[in-house]
């Protein structure tokens, strides 16, 4: 499984992960809702569970993904400042280029 985290997203995520109360947690990308051939995604700080895979990224952030979820493979985490500030999570490899 693969995960891409952009430079903007990594900066914001690391600020949260560096907090003392989050020091033992990893970033989890999860599916909040799926229908048809695409999904809507969310983020959380969590610990790996039995059915999870921990994926290292080139931004030195380990990401937890649930095994057996093809819509999570290839997910991209970005952080945009315009038009609205916040995380944008898509999966271009699965044809999901953003929410509708």
mmCIF file of N, CA, C and O in Angstrom:
data_model
loop_
_atom_site.group_PDB
_atom_site.id
_atom_site.type_symbol
_atom_site.label_atom_id
_atom_site.label_comp_id
_atom_site.label_asym_id
_atom_site.label_seq_id
_atom_site.Cartn_x
_atom_site.Cartn_y
_atom_site.Cartn_z
ATOM 1 N N UNK A 1 0.845 -1.184 0.000
ATOM 2 C CA UNK A 1 0.000 0.000 0.000
ATOM 3 C C UNK A 1 0.889 1.245 0.000
ATOM 4 O O UNK A 1 1.973 1.235 0.558
ATOM 5 N N UNK A 2 0.384 2.304 -0.637
ATOM 6 C CA UNK A 2 1.157 3.535 -0.745
ATOM 7 C C UNK A 2 0.350 4.714 -0.216
ATOM 8 O O UNK A 2 -0.879 4.734 -0.313
ATOM 9 N N UNK A 3 1.081 5.698 0.333
ATOM 10 C CA UNK A 3 0.496 6.939 0.824
ATOM 11 C C UNK A 3 1.418 8.078 0.420
ATOM 12 O O UNK A 3 2.637 7.956 0.531
ATOM 13 N N UNK A 4 0.838 9.182 -0.014
ATOM 14 C CA UNK A 4 1.598 10.392 -0.345
ATOM 15 C C UNK A 4 1.128 11.509 0.583
ATOM 16 O O UNK A 4 -0.072 11.754 0.709
ATOM 17 N N UNK A 5 2.083 12.165 1.239
ATOM 18 C CA UNK A 5 1.785 13.328 2.069
ATOM 19 C C UNK A 5 2.544 14.507 1.478
ATOM 20 O O UNK A 5 3.762 14.435 1.292
ATOM 21 N N UNK A 6 1.832 15.585 1.189
ATOM 22 C CA UNK A 6 2.490 16.757 0.618
ATOM 23 C C UNK A 6 3.258 17.500 1.708
ATOM 24 O O UNK A 6 3.053 17.288 2.898
ATOM 25 N N UNK A 7 4.115 18.401 1.277
ATOM 26 C CA UNK A 7 4.930 19.189 2.199
ATOM 27 C C UNK A 7 4.052 20.033 3.130
ATOM 28 O O UNK A 7 4.301 20.112 4.323
ATOM 29 N N UNK A 8 3.010 20.677 2.576
ATOM 30 C CA UNK A 8 2.104 21.480 3.409
ATOM 31 C C UNK A 8 1.427 20.629 4.472
ATOM 32 O O UNK A 8 1.329 21.023 5.642
ATOM 33 N N UNK A 9 0.927 19.460 4.085
ATOM 34 C CA UNK A 9 0.242 18.580 5.023
ATOM 35 C C UNK A 9 1.205 18.079 6.097
ATOM 36 O O UNK A 9 0.863 18.035 7.283
ATOM 37 N N UNK A 10 2.406 17.715 5.698
ATOM 38 C CA UNK A 10 3.388 17.192 6.655
ATOM 39 C C UNK A 10 3.703 18.223 7.735
ATOM 40 O O UNK A 10 3.832 17.882 8.916
ATOM 41 N N UNK A 11 3.805 19.475 7.345
ATOM 42 C CA UNK A 11 4.109 20.543 8.298
ATOM 43 C C UNK A 11 3.027 20.635 9.375
ATOM 44 O O UNK A 11 3.318 20.696 10.573
ATOM 45 N N UNK A 12 1.762 20.601 8.972
ATOM 46 C CA UNK A 12 0.646 20.705 9.915
ATOM 47 C C UNK A 12 0.538 19.437 10.766
ATOM 48 O O UNK A 12 0.324 19.502 11.982
ATOM 49 N N UNK A 13 0.694 18.281 10.141
ATOM 50 C CA UNK A 13 0.602 17.007 10.866
ATOM 51 C C UNK A 13 1.703 16.906 11.920
ATOM 52 O O UNK A 13 1.450 16.514 13.061
ATOM 53 N N UNK A 14 2.921 17.275 11.561
ATOM 54 C CA UNK A 14 4.037 17.187 12.512
ATOM 55 C C UNK A 14 3.837 18.105 13.709
ATOM 56 O O UNK A 14 4.239 17.761 14.825
ATOM 57 N N UNK A 15 3.198 19.265 13.510
ATOM 58 C CA UNK A 15 2.908 20.154 14.642
ATOM 59 C C UNK A 15 2.025 19.440 15.660
ATOM 60 O O UNK A 15 2.242 19.561 16.868
ATOM 61 N N UNK A 16 1.045 18.686 15.182
ATOM 62 C CA UNK A 16 0.155 17.944 16.088
ATOM 63 C C UNK A 16 0.854 16.738 16.702
ATOM 64 O O UNK A 16 0.684 16.447 17.878
ATOM 65 N N UNK A 17 1.646 16.044 15.911
ATOM 66 C CA UNK A 17 2.308 14.839 16.395
ATOM 67 C C UNK A 17 3.415 15.162 17.396
ATOM 68 O O UNK A 17 3.771 14.309 18.206
ATOM 69 N N UNK A 18 3.945 16.387 17.359
ATOM 70 C CA UNK A 18 4.997 16.782 18.288
ATOM 71 C C UNK A 18 4.465 17.161 19.673
ATOM 72 O O UNK A 18 5.247 17.335 20.601
ATOM 73 N N UNK A 19 3.149 17.281 19.804
ATOM 74 C CA UNK A 19 2.575 17.573 21.116
ATOM 75 C C UNK A 19 2.786 16.385 22.045
ATOM 76 O O UNK A 19 2.703 15.227 21.624
ATOM 77 N N UNK A 20 3.064 16.663 23.306
ATOM 78 C CA UNK A 20 3.383 15.608 24.279
ATOM 79 C C UNK A 20 2.304 14.518 24.330
ATOM 80 O O UNK A 20 2.607 13.334 24.376
ATOM 81 N N UNK A 21 1.033 14.927 24.310
ATOM 82 C CA UNK A 21 -0.049 13.937 24.423
ATOM 83 C C UNK A 21 -0.179 13.053 23.182
ATOM 84 O O UNK A 21 -0.856 12.025 23.214
ATOM 85 N N UNK A 22 0.486 13.405 22.084
ATOM 86 C CA UNK A 22 0.410 12.625 20.848
ATOM 87 C C UNK A 22 1.691 11.874 20.526
ATOM 88 O O UNK A 22 1.801 11.266 19.465
ATOM 89 N N UNK A 23 2.669 11.882 21.429
ATOM 90 C CA UNK A 23 3.994 11.358 21.097
ATOM 91 C C UNK A 23 4.010 9.881 20.728
ATOM 92 O O UNK A 23 4.873 9.453 19.983
ATOM 93 N N UNK A 24 3.059 9.098 21.216
ATOM 94 C CA UNK A 24 3.032 7.663 20.913
ATOM 95 C C UNK A 24 2.035 7.306 19.811
ATOM 96 O O UNK A 24 1.789 6.125 19.562
ATOM 97 N N UNK A 25 1.474 8.302 19.150
ATOM 98 C CA UNK A 25 0.440 8.061 18.147
ATOM 99 C C UNK A 25 0.988 8.210 16.734
ATOM 100 O O UNK A 25 2.003 8.845 16.511
ATOM 101 N N UNK A 26 0.277 7.605 15.794
ATOM 102 C CA UNK A 26 0.604 7.704 14.369
ATOM 103 C C UNK A 26 -0.617 8.273 13.646
ATOM 104 O O UNK A 26 -1.721 8.266 14.166
ATOM 105 N N UNK A 27 -0.394 8.749 12.441
ATOM 106 C CA UNK A 27 -1.481 9.280 11.630
ATOM 107 C C UNK A 27 -2.268 8.134 11.016
ATOM 108 O O UNK A 27 -1.698 7.231 10.410
ATOM 109 N N UNK A 28 -3.588 8.177 11.163
ATOM 110 C CA UNK A 28 -4.465 7.193 10.526
ATOM 111 C C UNK A 28 -5.264 7.898 9.437
ATOM 112 O O UNK A 28 -5.859 8.937 9.673
ATOM 113 N N UNK A 29 -5.255 7.315 8.226
ATOM 114 C CA UNK A 29 -6.155 7.745 7.167
ATOM 115 C C UNK A 29 -7.257 6.697 7.102
ATOM 116 O O UNK A 29 -6.980 5.501 7.024
ATOM 117 N N UNK A 30 -8.497 7.161 7.155
ATOM 118 C CA UNK A 30 -9.615 6.224 7.197
ATOM 119 C C UNK A 30 -10.689 6.634 6.205
ATOM 120 O O UNK A 30 -10.704 7.773 5.723
ATOM 121 N N UNK A 31 -11.541 5.700 5.903
ATOM 122 C CA UNK A 31 -12.681 5.965 5.026
ATOM 123 C C UNK A 31 -13.856 6.331 5.922
ATOM 124 O O UNK A 31 -14.259 5.548 6.783
ATOM 125 N N UNK A 32 -14.388 7.552 5.718
ATOM 126 C CA UNK A 32 -15.538 7.979 6.515
ATOM 127 C C UNK A 32 -16.850 7.586 5.847
ATOM 128 O O UNK A 32 -17.858 7.409 6.508
ATOM 129 N N UNK A 33 -16.821 7.456 4.523
ATOM 130 C CA UNK A 33 -18.016 7.105 3.771
ATOM 131 C C UNK A 33 -17.570 6.628 2.397
ATOM 132 O O UNK A 33 -16.690 7.246 1.796
ATOM 133 N N UNK A 34 -18.140 5.544 1.921
ATOM 134 C CA UNK A 34 -17.814 5.104 0.567
ATOM 135 C C UNK A 34 -19.096 4.758 -0.171
ATOM 136 O O UNK A 34 -20.066 4.289 0.434
ATOM 137 N N UNK A 35 -19.095 5.039 -1.448
ATOM 138 C CA UNK A 35 -20.216 4.660 -2.304
ATOM 139 C C UNK A 35 -19.711 4.563 -3.727
ATOM 140 O O UNK A 35 -18.827 5.312 -4.139
ATOM 141 N N UNK A 36 -20.250 3.602 -4.421
ATOM 142 C CA UNK A 36 -19.796 3.396 -5.792
ATOM 143 C C UNK A 36 -18.325 3.056 -5.826
ATOM 144 O O UNK A 36 -17.851 2.192 -5.085
ATOM 145 N N UNK A 37 -17.601 3.795 -6.655
ATOM 146 C CA UNK A 37 -16.193 3.499 -6.856
ATOM 147 C C UNK A 37 -15.274 4.479 -6.146
ATOM 148 O O UNK A 37 -14.098 4.572 -6.476
ATOM 149 N N UNK A 38 -15.798 5.248 -5.182
ATOM 150 C CA UNK A 38 -14.924 6.185 -4.486
ATOM 151 C C UNK A 38 -15.318 6.332 -3.022
ATOM 152 O O UNK A 38 -16.359 5.832 -2.596
ATOM 153 N N UNK A 39 -14.450 7.011 -2.286
ATOM 154 C CA UNK A 39 -14.643 7.149 -0.843
ATOM 155 C C UNK A 39 -14.365 8.577 -0.409
ATOM 156 O O UNK A 39 -13.707 9.346 -1.112
ATOM 157 N N UNK A 40 -14.862 8.902 0.758
ATOM 158 C CA UNK A 40 -14.528 10.148 1.439
ATOM 159 C C UNK A 40 -13.629 9.755 2.612
ATOM 160 O O UNK A 40 -13.866 8.738 3.266
ATOM 161 N N UNK A 41 -12.618 10.554 2.861
ATOM 162 C CA UNK A 41 -11.573 10.170 3.799
ATOM 163 C C UNK A 41 -11.529 11.096 5.005
ATOM 164 O O UNK A 41 -11.968 12.235 4.949
ATOM 165 N N UNK A 42 -10.943 10.588 6.078
ATOM 166 C CA UNK A 42 -10.714 11.366 7.281
ATOM 167 C C UNK A 42 -9.346 11.053 7.845
ATOM 168 O O UNK A 42 -8.675 10.105 7.421
ATOM 169 N N UNK A 43 -8.937 11.861 8.824
ATOM 170 C CA UNK A 43 -7.652 11.694 9.500
ATOM 171 C C UNK A 43 -7.886 11.585 10.996
ATOM 172 O O UNK A 43 -8.805 12.184 11.534
ATOM 173 N N UNK A 44 -6.997 10.861 11.652
ATOM 174 C CA UNK A 44 -7.035 10.737 13.102
ATOM 175 C C UNK A 44 -5.626 10.402 13.578
ATOM 176 O O UNK A 44 -4.795 9.945 12.795
ATOM 177 N N UNK A 45 -5.371 10.632 14.841
ATOM 178 C CA UNK A 45 -4.141 10.152 15.466
ATOM 179 C C UNK A 45 -4.528 8.935 16.283
ATOM 180 O O UNK A 45 -5.486 8.978 17.059
ATOM 181 N N UNK A 46 -3.792 7.840 16.119
ATOM 182 C CA UNK A 46 -4.228 6.564 16.665
ATOM 183 C C UNK A 46 -3.022 5.648 16.843
ATOM 184 O O UNK A 46 -1.897 5.985 16.462
ATOM 185 N N UNK A 47 -3.280 4.461 17.382
ATOM 186 C CA UNK A 47 -2.276 3.404 17.451
ATOM 187 C C UNK A 47 -2.721 2.269 16.529
ATOM 188 O O UNK A 47 -3.923 2.050 16.362
ATOM 189 N N UNK A 48 -1.779 1.560 15.935
ATOM 190 C CA UNK A 48 -2.146 0.473 15.025
ATOM 191 C C UNK A 48 -2.901 -0.636 15.754
ATOM 192 O O UNK A 48 -2.600 -0.972 16.895
ATOM 193 N N UNK A 49 -3.869 -1.203 15.042
ATOM 194 C CA UNK A 49 -4.649 -2.334 15.543
ATOM 195 C C UNK A 49 -4.271 -3.585 14.742
ATOM 196 O O UNK A 49 -3.467 -3.531 13.823
ATOM 197 N N UNK A 50 -4.889 -4.687 15.092
ATOM 198 C CA UNK A 50 -4.550 -5.976 14.483
ATOM 199 C C UNK A 50 -4.727 -5.995 12.967
ATOM 200 O O UNK A 50 -3.935 -6.591 12.247
ATOM 201 N N UNK A 51 -5.750 -5.320 12.453
ATOM 202 C CA UNK A 51 -6.047 -5.360 11.021
ATOM 203 C C UNK A 51 -5.465 -4.157 10.275
ATOM 204 O O UNK A 51 -5.965 -3.764 9.235
ATOM 205 N N UNK A 52 -4.404 -3.560 10.811
ATOM 206 C CA UNK A 52 -3.811 -2.365 10.218
ATOM 207 C C UNK A 52 -2.435 -2.648 9.643
ATOM 208 O O UNK A 52 -1.759 -3.589 10.037
ATOM 209 N N UNK A 53 -2.055 -1.776 8.729
ATOM 210 C CA UNK A 53 -0.711 -1.779 8.163
ATOM 211 C C UNK A 53 -0.133 -0.382 8.385
ATOM 212 O O UNK A 53 -0.832 0.609 8.198
ATOM 213 N N UNK A 54 1.129 -0.313 8.814
ATOM 214 C CA UNK A 54 1.793 0.969 9.022
ATOM 215 C C UNK A 54 2.708 1.227 7.830
ATOM 216 O O UNK A 54 3.603 0.440 7.548
ATOM 217 N N UNK A 55 2.444 2.347 7.146
ATOM 218 C CA UNK A 55 3.160 2.683 5.921
ATOM 219 C C UNK A 55 4.088 3.868 6.195
ATOM 220 O O UNK A 55 3.620 4.939 6.578
ATOM 221 N N UNK A 56 5.396 3.706 5.995
ATOM 222 C CA UNK A 56 6.298 4.857 6.123
ATOM 223 C C UNK A 56 6.163 5.772 4.901
ATOM 224 O O UNK A 56 5.855 5.302 3.805
ATOM 225 N N UNK A 57 6.383 7.069 5.100
ATOM 226 C CA UNK A 57 6.328 8.018 3.982
ATOM 227 C C UNK A 57 7.660 8.752 3.875
ATOM 228 O O UNK A 57 8.479 8.711 4.794
ATOM 229 N N UNK A 58 7.837 9.461 2.778
ATOM 230 C CA UNK A 58 9.062 10.224 2.577
ATOM 231 C C UNK A 58 9.107 11.492 3.427
ATOM 232 O O UNK A 58 10.084 12.222 3.413
ATOM 233 N N UNK A 59 8.055 11.767 4.189
ATOM 234 C CA UNK A 59 8.016 12.934 5.080
ATOM 235 C C UNK A 59 8.271 12.536 6.533
ATOM 236 O O UNK A 59 8.002 13.293 7.452
ATOM 237 N N UNK A 60 8.771 11.315 6.760
ATOM 238 C CA UNK A 60 9.038 10.788 8.106
ATOM 239 C C UNK A 60 7.789 10.747 8.974
ATOM 240 O O UNK A 60 7.842 10.987 10.182
ATOM 241 N N UNK A 61 6.664 10.460 8.351
ATOM 242 C CA UNK A 61 5.401 10.274 9.065
ATOM 243 C C UNK A 61 4.900 8.881 8.720
ATOM 244 O O UNK A 61 4.719 8.554 7.544
ATOM 245 N N UNK A 62 4.707 8.053 9.741
ATOM 246 C CA UNK A 62 4.135 6.730 9.522
ATOM 247 C C UNK A 62 2.614 6.847 9.509
ATOM 248 O O UNK A 62 2.024 7.514 10.357
ATOM 249 N N UNK A 63 1.991 6.182 8.540
ATOM 250 C CA UNK A 63 0.545 6.268 8.362
ATOM 251 C C UNK A 63 -0.076 4.894 8.576
ATOM 252 O O UNK A 63 0.395 3.895 8.038
ATOM 253 N N UNK A 64 -1.150 4.864 9.350
ATOM 254 C CA UNK A 64 -1.896 3.634 9.595
ATOM 255 C C UNK A 64 -3.009 3.529 8.551
ATOM 256 O O UNK A 64 -3.798 4.457 8.379
ATOM 257 N N UNK A 65 -3.055 2.397 7.857
ATOM 258 C CA UNK A 65 -4.129 2.096 6.914
ATOM 259 C C UNK A 65 -4.724 0.750 7.275
ATOM 260 O O UNK A 65 -4.002 -0.179 7.660
ATOM 261 N N UNK A 66 -6.032 0.615 7.133
ATOM 262 C CA UNK A 66 -6.683 -0.669 7.374
ATOM 263 C C UNK A 66 -6.391 -1.605 6.210
ATOM 264 O O UNK A 66 -6.571 -1.249 5.042
ATOM 265 N N UNK A 67 -5.926 -2.815 6.525
ATOM 266 C CA UNK A 67 -5.635 -3.817 5.493
ATOM 267 C C UNK A 67 -6.918 -4.185 4.753
ATOM 268 O O UNK A 67 -8.005 -4.176 5.322
ATOM 269 N N UNK A 68 -6.764 -4.529 3.484
ATOM 270 C CA UNK A 68 -7.900 -5.008 2.704
ATOM 271 C C UNK A 68 -8.844 -3.919 2.234
ATOM 272 O O UNK A 68 -9.960 -4.221 1.816
ATOM 273 N N UNK A 69 -8.427 -2.661 2.296
ATOM 274 C CA UNK A 69 -9.245 -1.542 1.815
ATOM 275 C C UNK A 69 -8.594 -0.964 0.559
ATOM 276 O O UNK A 69 -7.732 -0.099 0.655
ATOM 277 N N UNK A 70 -8.981 -1.424 -0.629
ATOM 278 C CA UNK A 70 -8.322 -0.955 -1.846
ATOM 279 C C UNK A 70 -8.450 0.551 -2.061
ATOM 280 O O UNK A 70 -7.580 1.159 -2.688
ATOM 281 N N UNK A 71 -9.492 1.184 -1.541
ATOM 282 C CA UNK A 71 -9.655 2.627 -1.718
ATOM 283 C C UNK A 71 -8.686 3.435 -0.857
ATOM 284 O O UNK A 71 -8.575 4.647 -1.015
ATOM 285 N N UNK A 72 -7.954 2.778 0.048
ATOM 286 C CA UNK A 72 -6.923 3.457 0.826
ATOM 287 C C UNK A 72 -5.551 3.393 0.148
ATOM 288 O O UNK A 72 -4.683 4.207 0.430
ATOM 289 N N UNK A 73 -5.359 2.420 -0.730
ATOM 290 C CA UNK A 73 -4.066 2.263 -1.400
ATOM 291 C C UNK A 73 -3.873 3.381 -2.421
ATOM 292 O O UNK A 73 -4.653 3.515 -3.360
ATOM 293 N N UNK A 74 -2.844 4.203 -2.210
ATOM 294 C CA UNK A 74 -2.561 5.312 -3.114
ATOM 295 C C UNK A 74 -3.146 6.638 -2.663
ATOM 296 O O UNK A 74 -3.143 7.616 -3.405
ATOM 297 N N UNK A 75 -3.631 6.692 -1.432
ATOM 298 C CA UNK A 75 -4.256 7.911 -0.922
ATOM 299 C C UNK A 75 -3.235 9.049 -0.825
ATOM 300 O O UNK A 75 -2.053 8.817 -0.581
ATOM 301 N N UNK A 76 -3.705 10.280 -1.062
ATOM 302 C CA UNK A 76 -2.860 11.474 -1.021
ATOM 303 C C UNK A 76 -3.436 12.455 -0.001
ATOM 304 O O UNK A 76 -4.621 12.800 -0.064
ATOM 305 N N UNK A 77 -2.586 12.895 0.938
ATOM 306 C CA UNK A 77 -2.991 13.844 1.965
ATOM 307 C C UNK A 77 -2.342 15.187 1.652
ATOM 308 O O UNK A 77 -1.115 15.284 1.586
ATOM 309 N N UNK A 78 -3.165 16.207 1.460
ATOM 310 C CA UNK A 78 -2.671 17.552 1.165
ATOM 311 C C UNK A 78 -3.288 18.517 2.168
ATOM 312 O O UNK A 78 -4.272 18.198 2.841
ATOM 313 N N UNK A 79 -2.695 19.698 2.269
ATOM 314 C CA UNK A 79 -3.236 20.761 3.113
ATOM 315 C C UNK A 79 -3.240 22.024 2.282
ATOM 316 O O UNK A 79 -2.202 22.466 1.800
ATOM 317 N N UNK A 80 -4.433 22.577 2.087
ATOM 318 C CA UNK A 80 -4.583 23.760 1.248
ATOM 319 C C UNK A 80 -4.897 24.977 2.106
ATOM 320 O O UNK A 80 -5.561 24.868 3.137
ATOM 321 N N UNK A 81 -4.430 26.126 1.656
ATOM 322 C CA UNK A 81 -4.703 27.381 2.348
ATOM 323 C C UNK A 81 -5.768 28.201 1.627
ATOM 324 O O UNK A 81 -6.292 29.161 2.183
ATOM 325 N N UNK A 82 -6.077 27.827 0.379
ATOM 326 C CA UNK A 82 -7.044 28.566 -0.403
ATOM 327 C C UNK A 82 -7.807 27.599 -1.286
ATOM 328 O O UNK A 82 -7.215 26.648 -1.779
ATOM 329 N N UNK A 83 -9.067 27.701 -1.513
ATOM 330 C CA UNK A 83 -9.972 28.751 -1.083
ATOM 331 C C UNK A 83 -10.399 28.631 0.379
ATOM 332 O O UNK A 83 -10.870 29.587 0.970
ATOM 333 N N UNK A 84 -10.244 27.442 0.959
ATOM 334 C CA UNK A 84 -10.580 27.236 2.360
ATOM 335 C C UNK A 84 -9.451 26.427 2.984
ATOM 336 O O UNK A 84 -9.011 25.428 2.417
ATOM 337 N N UNK A 85 -8.990 26.866 4.156
ATOM 338 C CA UNK A 85 -7.867 26.191 4.784
ATOM 339 C C UNK A 85 -8.307 24.853 5.370
ATOM 340 O O UNK A 85 -9.328 24.753 6.038
ATOM 341 N N UNK A 86 -7.509 23.809 5.105
ATOM 342 C CA UNK A 86 -7.791 22.498 5.676
ATOM 343 C C UNK A 86 -7.201 21.371 4.860
ATOM 344 O O UNK A 86 -6.627 21.574 3.788
ATOM 345 N N UNK A 87 -7.349 20.169 5.404
ATOM 346 C CA UNK A 87 -6.839 18.973 4.732
ATOM 347 C C UNK A 87 -7.746 18.584 3.575
ATOM 348 O O UNK A 87 -8.972 18.706 3.652
ATOM 349 N N UNK A 88 -7.118 18.103 2.514
ATOM 350 C CA UNK A 88 -7.828 17.543 1.366
ATOM 351 C C UNK A 88 -7.222 16.164 1.131
ATOM 352 O O UNK A 88 -6.025 16.033 0.906
ATOM 353 N N UNK A 89 -8.054 15.146 1.198
ATOM 354 C CA UNK A 89 -7.585 13.768 1.056
ATOM 355 C C UNK A 89 -8.274 13.159 -0.156
ATOM 356 O O UNK A 89 -9.505 13.135 -0.236
ATOM 357 N N UNK A 90 -7.462 12.700 -1.102
ATOM 358 C CA UNK A 90 -7.988 12.105 -2.323
ATOM 359 C C UNK A 90 -7.243 10.809 -2.607
ATOM 360 O O UNK A 90 -6.271 10.479 -1.930
ATOM 361 N N UNK A 91 -7.705 10.114 -3.615
ATOM 362 C CA UNK A 91 -6.999 8.920 -4.064
ATOM 363 C C UNK A 91 -6.981 8.913 -5.586
ATOM 364 O O UNK A 91 -7.803 8.259 -6.216
ATOM 365 N N UNK A 92 -6.028 9.651 -6.176
ATOM 366 C CA UNK A 92 -5.956 9.721 -7.640
ATOM 367 C C UNK A 92 -5.793 8.358 -8.304
ATOM 368 O O UNK A 92 -6.276 8.152 -9.407
ATOM 369 N N UNK A 93 -5.145 7.424 -7.633
ATOM 370 C CA UNK A 93 -4.928 6.101 -8.233
ATOM 371 C C UNK A 93 -6.244 5.320 -8.362
ATOM 372 O O UNK A 93 -6.330 4.374 -9.123
ATOM 373 N N UNK A 94 -7.272 5.743 -7.604
ATOM 374 C CA UNK A 94 -8.573 5.080 -7.676
ATOM 375 C C UNK A 94 -9.606 5.952 -8.385
ATOM 376 O O UNK A 94 -10.802 5.674 -8.336
ATOM 377 N N UNK A 95 -9.155 7.040 -9.005
ATOM 378 C CA UNK A 95 -10.058 7.903 -9.741
ATOM 379 C C UNK A 95 -10.752 8.929 -8.874
ATOM 380 O O UNK A 95 -11.610 9.660 -9.335
ATOM 381 N N UNK A 96 -10.388 9.020 -7.591
ATOM 382 C CA UNK A 96 -11.010 9.987 -6.686
ATOM 383 C C UNK A 96 -10.110 11.217 -6.617
ATOM 384 O O UNK A 96 -9.079 11.214 -5.977
ATOM 385 N N UNK A 97 -10.533 12.284 -7.268
ATOM 386 C CA UNK A 97 -9.733 13.510 -7.321
ATOM 387 C C UNK A 97 -10.325 14.605 -6.455
ATOM 388 O O UNK A 97 -10.011 15.758 -6.615
ATOM 389 N N UNK A 98 -11.203 14.265 -5.546
ATOM 390 C CA UNK A 98 -11.793 15.247 -4.645
ATOM 391 C C UNK A 98 -13.263 14.952 -4.408
ATOM 392 O O UNK A 98 -13.900 14.200 -5.139
ATOM 393 N N UNK A 99 -13.772 15.539 -3.363
ATOM 394 C CA UNK A 99 -15.179 15.347 -3.032
ATOM 395 C C UNK A 99 -16.066 15.997 -4.086
ATOM 396 O O UNK A 99 -15.684 16.912 -4.766
ATOM 397 N N UNK A 100 -17.279 15.513 -4.169
ATOM 398 C CA UNK A 100 -18.255 16.093 -5.097
ATOM 399 C C UNK A 100 -19.360 16.774 -4.325
ATOM 400 O O UNK A 100 -19.452 16.717 -3.139
#
